[in-house]
PDB file of C-alpha atoms in Angstrom:
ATOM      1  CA  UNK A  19       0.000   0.000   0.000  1.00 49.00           C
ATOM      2  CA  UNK A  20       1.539   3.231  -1.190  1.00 49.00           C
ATOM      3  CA  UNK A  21       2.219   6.045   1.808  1.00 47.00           C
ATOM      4  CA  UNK A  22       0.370   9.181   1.777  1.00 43.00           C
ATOM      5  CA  UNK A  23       2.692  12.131   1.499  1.00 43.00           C
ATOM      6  CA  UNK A  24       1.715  14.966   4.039  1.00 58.00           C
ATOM      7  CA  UNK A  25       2.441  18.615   3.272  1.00 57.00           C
ATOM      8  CA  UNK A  26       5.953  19.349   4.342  1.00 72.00           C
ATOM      9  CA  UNK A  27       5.294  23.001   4.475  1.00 84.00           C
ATOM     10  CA  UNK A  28       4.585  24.133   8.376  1.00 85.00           C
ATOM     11  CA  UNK A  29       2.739  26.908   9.405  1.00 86.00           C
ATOM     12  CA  UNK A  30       4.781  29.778  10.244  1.00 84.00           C
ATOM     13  CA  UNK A  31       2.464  30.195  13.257  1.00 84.00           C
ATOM     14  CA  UNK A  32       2.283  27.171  14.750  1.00 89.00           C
ATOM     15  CA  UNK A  33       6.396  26.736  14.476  1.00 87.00           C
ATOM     16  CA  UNK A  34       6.776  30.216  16.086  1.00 85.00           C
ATOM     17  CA  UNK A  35       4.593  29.480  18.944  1.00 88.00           C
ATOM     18  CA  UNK A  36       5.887  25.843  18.950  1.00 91.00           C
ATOM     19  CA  UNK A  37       9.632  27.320  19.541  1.00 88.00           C
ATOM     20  CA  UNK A  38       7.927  29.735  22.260  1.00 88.00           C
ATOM     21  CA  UNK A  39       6.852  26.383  23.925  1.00 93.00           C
ATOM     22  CA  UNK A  40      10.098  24.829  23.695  1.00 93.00           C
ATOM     23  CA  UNK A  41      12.148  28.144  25.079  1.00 89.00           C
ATOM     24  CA  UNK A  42      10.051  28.624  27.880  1.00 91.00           C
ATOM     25  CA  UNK A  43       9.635  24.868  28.398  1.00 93.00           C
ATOM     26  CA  UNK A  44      13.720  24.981  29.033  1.00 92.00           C
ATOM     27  CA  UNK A  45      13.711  27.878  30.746  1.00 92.00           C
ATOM     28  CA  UNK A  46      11.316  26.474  33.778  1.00 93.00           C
ATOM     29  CA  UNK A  47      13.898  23.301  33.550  1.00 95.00           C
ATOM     30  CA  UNK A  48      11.225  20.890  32.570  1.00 96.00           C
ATOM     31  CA  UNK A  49      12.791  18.305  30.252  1.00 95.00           C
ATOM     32  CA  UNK A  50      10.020  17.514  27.419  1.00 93.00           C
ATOM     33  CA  UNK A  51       8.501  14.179  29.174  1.00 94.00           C
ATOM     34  CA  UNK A  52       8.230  16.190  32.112  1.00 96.00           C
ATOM     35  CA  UNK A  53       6.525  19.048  30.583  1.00 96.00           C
ATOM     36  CA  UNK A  54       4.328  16.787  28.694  1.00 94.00           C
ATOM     37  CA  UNK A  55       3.538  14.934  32.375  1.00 95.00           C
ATOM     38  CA  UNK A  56       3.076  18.668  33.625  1.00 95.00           C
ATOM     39  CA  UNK A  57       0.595  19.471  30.613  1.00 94.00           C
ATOM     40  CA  UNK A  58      -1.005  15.946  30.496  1.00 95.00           C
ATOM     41  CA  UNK A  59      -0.122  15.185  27.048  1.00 95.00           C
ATOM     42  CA  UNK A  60       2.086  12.520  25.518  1.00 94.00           C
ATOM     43  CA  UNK A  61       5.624  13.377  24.802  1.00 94.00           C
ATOM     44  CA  UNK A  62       6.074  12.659  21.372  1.00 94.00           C
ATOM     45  CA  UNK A  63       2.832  14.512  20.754  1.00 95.00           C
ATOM     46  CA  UNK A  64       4.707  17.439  22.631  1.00 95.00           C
ATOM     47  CA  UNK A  65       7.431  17.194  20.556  1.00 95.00           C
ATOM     48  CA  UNK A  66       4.948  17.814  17.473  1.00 95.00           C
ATOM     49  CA  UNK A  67       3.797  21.113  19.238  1.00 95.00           C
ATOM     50  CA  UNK A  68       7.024  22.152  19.603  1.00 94.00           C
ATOM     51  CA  UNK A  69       8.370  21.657  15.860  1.00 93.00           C
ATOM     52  CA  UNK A  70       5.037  23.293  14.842  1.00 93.00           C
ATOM     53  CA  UNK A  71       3.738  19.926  13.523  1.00 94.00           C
ATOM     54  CA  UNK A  72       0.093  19.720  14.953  1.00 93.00           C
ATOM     55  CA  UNK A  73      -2.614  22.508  15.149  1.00 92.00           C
ATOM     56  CA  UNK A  74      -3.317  22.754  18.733  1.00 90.00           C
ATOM     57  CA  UNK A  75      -6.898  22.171  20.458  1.00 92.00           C
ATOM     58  CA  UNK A  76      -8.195  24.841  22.389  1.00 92.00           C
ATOM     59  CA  UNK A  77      -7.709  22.892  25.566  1.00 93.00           C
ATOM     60  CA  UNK A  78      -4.232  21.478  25.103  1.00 93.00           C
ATOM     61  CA  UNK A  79      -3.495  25.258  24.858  1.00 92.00           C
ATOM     62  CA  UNK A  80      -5.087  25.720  28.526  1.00 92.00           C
ATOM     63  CA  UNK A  81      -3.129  22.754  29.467  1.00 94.00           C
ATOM     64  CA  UNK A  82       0.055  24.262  28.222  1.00 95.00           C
ATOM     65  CA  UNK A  83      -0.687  27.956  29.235  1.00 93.00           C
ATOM     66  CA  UNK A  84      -0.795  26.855  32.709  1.00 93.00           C
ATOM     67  CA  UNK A  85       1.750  24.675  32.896  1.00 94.00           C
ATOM     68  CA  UNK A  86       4.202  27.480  31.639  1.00 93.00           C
ATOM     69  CA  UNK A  87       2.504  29.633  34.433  1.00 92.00           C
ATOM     70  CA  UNK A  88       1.869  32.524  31.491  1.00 89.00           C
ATOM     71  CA  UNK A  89      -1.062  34.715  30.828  1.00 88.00           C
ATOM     72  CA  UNK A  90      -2.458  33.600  27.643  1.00 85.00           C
ATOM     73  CA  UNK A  91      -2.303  36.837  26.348  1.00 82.00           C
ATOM     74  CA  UNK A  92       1.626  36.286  26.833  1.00 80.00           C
ATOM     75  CA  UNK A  93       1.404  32.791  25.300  1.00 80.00           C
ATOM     76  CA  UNK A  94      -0.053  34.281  22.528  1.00 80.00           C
ATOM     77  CA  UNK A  95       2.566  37.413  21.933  1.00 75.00           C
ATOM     78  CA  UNK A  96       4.727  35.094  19.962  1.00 64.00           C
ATOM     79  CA  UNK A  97       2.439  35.181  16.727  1.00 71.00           C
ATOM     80  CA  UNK A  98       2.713  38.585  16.373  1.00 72.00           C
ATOM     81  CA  UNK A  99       4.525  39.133  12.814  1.00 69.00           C
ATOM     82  CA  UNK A 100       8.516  40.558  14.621  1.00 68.00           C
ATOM     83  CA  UNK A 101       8.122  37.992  17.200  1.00 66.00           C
ATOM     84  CA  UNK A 102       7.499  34.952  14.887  1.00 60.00           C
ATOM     85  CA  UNK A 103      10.199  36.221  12.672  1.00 62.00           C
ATOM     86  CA  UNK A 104      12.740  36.908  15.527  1.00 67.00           C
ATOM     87  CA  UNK A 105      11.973  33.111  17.247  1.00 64.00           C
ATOM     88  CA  UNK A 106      12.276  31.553  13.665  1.00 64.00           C
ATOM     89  CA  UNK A 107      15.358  32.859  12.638  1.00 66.00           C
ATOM     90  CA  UNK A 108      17.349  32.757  16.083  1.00 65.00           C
ATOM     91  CA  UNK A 109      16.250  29.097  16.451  1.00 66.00           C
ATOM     92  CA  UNK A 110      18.171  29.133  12.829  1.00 62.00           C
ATOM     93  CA  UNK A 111      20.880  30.562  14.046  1.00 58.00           C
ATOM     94  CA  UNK A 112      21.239  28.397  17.286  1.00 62.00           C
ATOM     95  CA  UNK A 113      21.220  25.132  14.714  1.00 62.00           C
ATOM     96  CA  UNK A 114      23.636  26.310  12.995  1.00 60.00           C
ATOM     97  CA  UNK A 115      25.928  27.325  14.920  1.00 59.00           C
ATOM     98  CA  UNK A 116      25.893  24.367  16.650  1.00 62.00           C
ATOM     99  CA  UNK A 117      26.495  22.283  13.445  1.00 63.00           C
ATOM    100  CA  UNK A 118      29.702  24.596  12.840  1.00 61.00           C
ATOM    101  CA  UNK A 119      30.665  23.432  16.100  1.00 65.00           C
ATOM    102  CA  UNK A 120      30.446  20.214  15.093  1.00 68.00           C
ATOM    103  CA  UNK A 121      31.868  20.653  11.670  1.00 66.00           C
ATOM    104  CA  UNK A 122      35.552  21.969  13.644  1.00 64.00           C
ATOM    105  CA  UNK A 123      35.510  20.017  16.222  1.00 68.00           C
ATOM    106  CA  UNK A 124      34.499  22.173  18.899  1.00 61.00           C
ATOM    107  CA  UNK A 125      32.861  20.702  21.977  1.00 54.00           C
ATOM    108  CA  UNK A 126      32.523  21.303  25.659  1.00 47.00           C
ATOM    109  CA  UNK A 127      35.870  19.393  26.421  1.00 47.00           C
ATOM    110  CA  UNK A 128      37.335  21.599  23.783  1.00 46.00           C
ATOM    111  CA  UNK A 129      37.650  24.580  26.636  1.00 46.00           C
ATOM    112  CA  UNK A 130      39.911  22.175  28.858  1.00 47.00           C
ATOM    113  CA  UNK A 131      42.904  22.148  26.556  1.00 47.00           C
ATOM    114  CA  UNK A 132      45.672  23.745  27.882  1.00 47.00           C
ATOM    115  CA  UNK A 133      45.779  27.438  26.242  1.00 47.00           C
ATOM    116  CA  UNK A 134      49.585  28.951  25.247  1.00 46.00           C
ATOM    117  CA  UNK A 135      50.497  31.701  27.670  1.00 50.00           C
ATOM    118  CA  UNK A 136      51.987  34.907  26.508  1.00 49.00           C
TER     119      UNK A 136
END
């Protein structure tokens, strides 16, 4: 049986407020099993919010509003047109910089090697 092909193409929205989820999820410490515990929803479904893969139900958003202890006003902040764009592209820039990282070599143990002195 041949696989359906979904539409690759994500909603701007729902990836901008998806990364908003994600930041804030980190920020409170809450590793993404924890957060979905927190929120009662399944993890991998959680991770689907975050990457801006599923349109959210009106009571998953409660769920997740108050589990980031936010106003929904301020959960909702993030679609405005600058703040979308800003999240987007400095989620960008945190991947890659972190694949140049990897592409030279550098990682945490990198900043124990003895330096020259002068």
């Amino acid at each position: 049986m041949p696989r359906v092909q979904r539409n690759k193409e994500k909603n701007p929205d729902l990836v901008a407020l998806g990364l908003a989820i994600r930041q804030r999820r980190k920020v409170l410490g809450y590793s993404q099993e924890g957060f979905g515990d927190a929120c009662g929803i399944d993890r991998s479904y959680m991770g689907g919010i975050e990457r801006g893969e599923h349109n959210l139900a009106m009571v998953n958003i409660l769920k997740i509003v108050q589990a980031l202890k936010v106003n929904p006003s301020e959960f909702f902040r993030d679609l405005d047109p600058d703040r979308k764009f800003e999240l987007i592209n400095g989620e960008k820039a945190i991947k890659e910089a972190s694949s140049l990282k990897k592409s030279v070599g550098l990682n945490a143990t990198s900043s124990t090697k003895k330096r020259p002195t002068l």
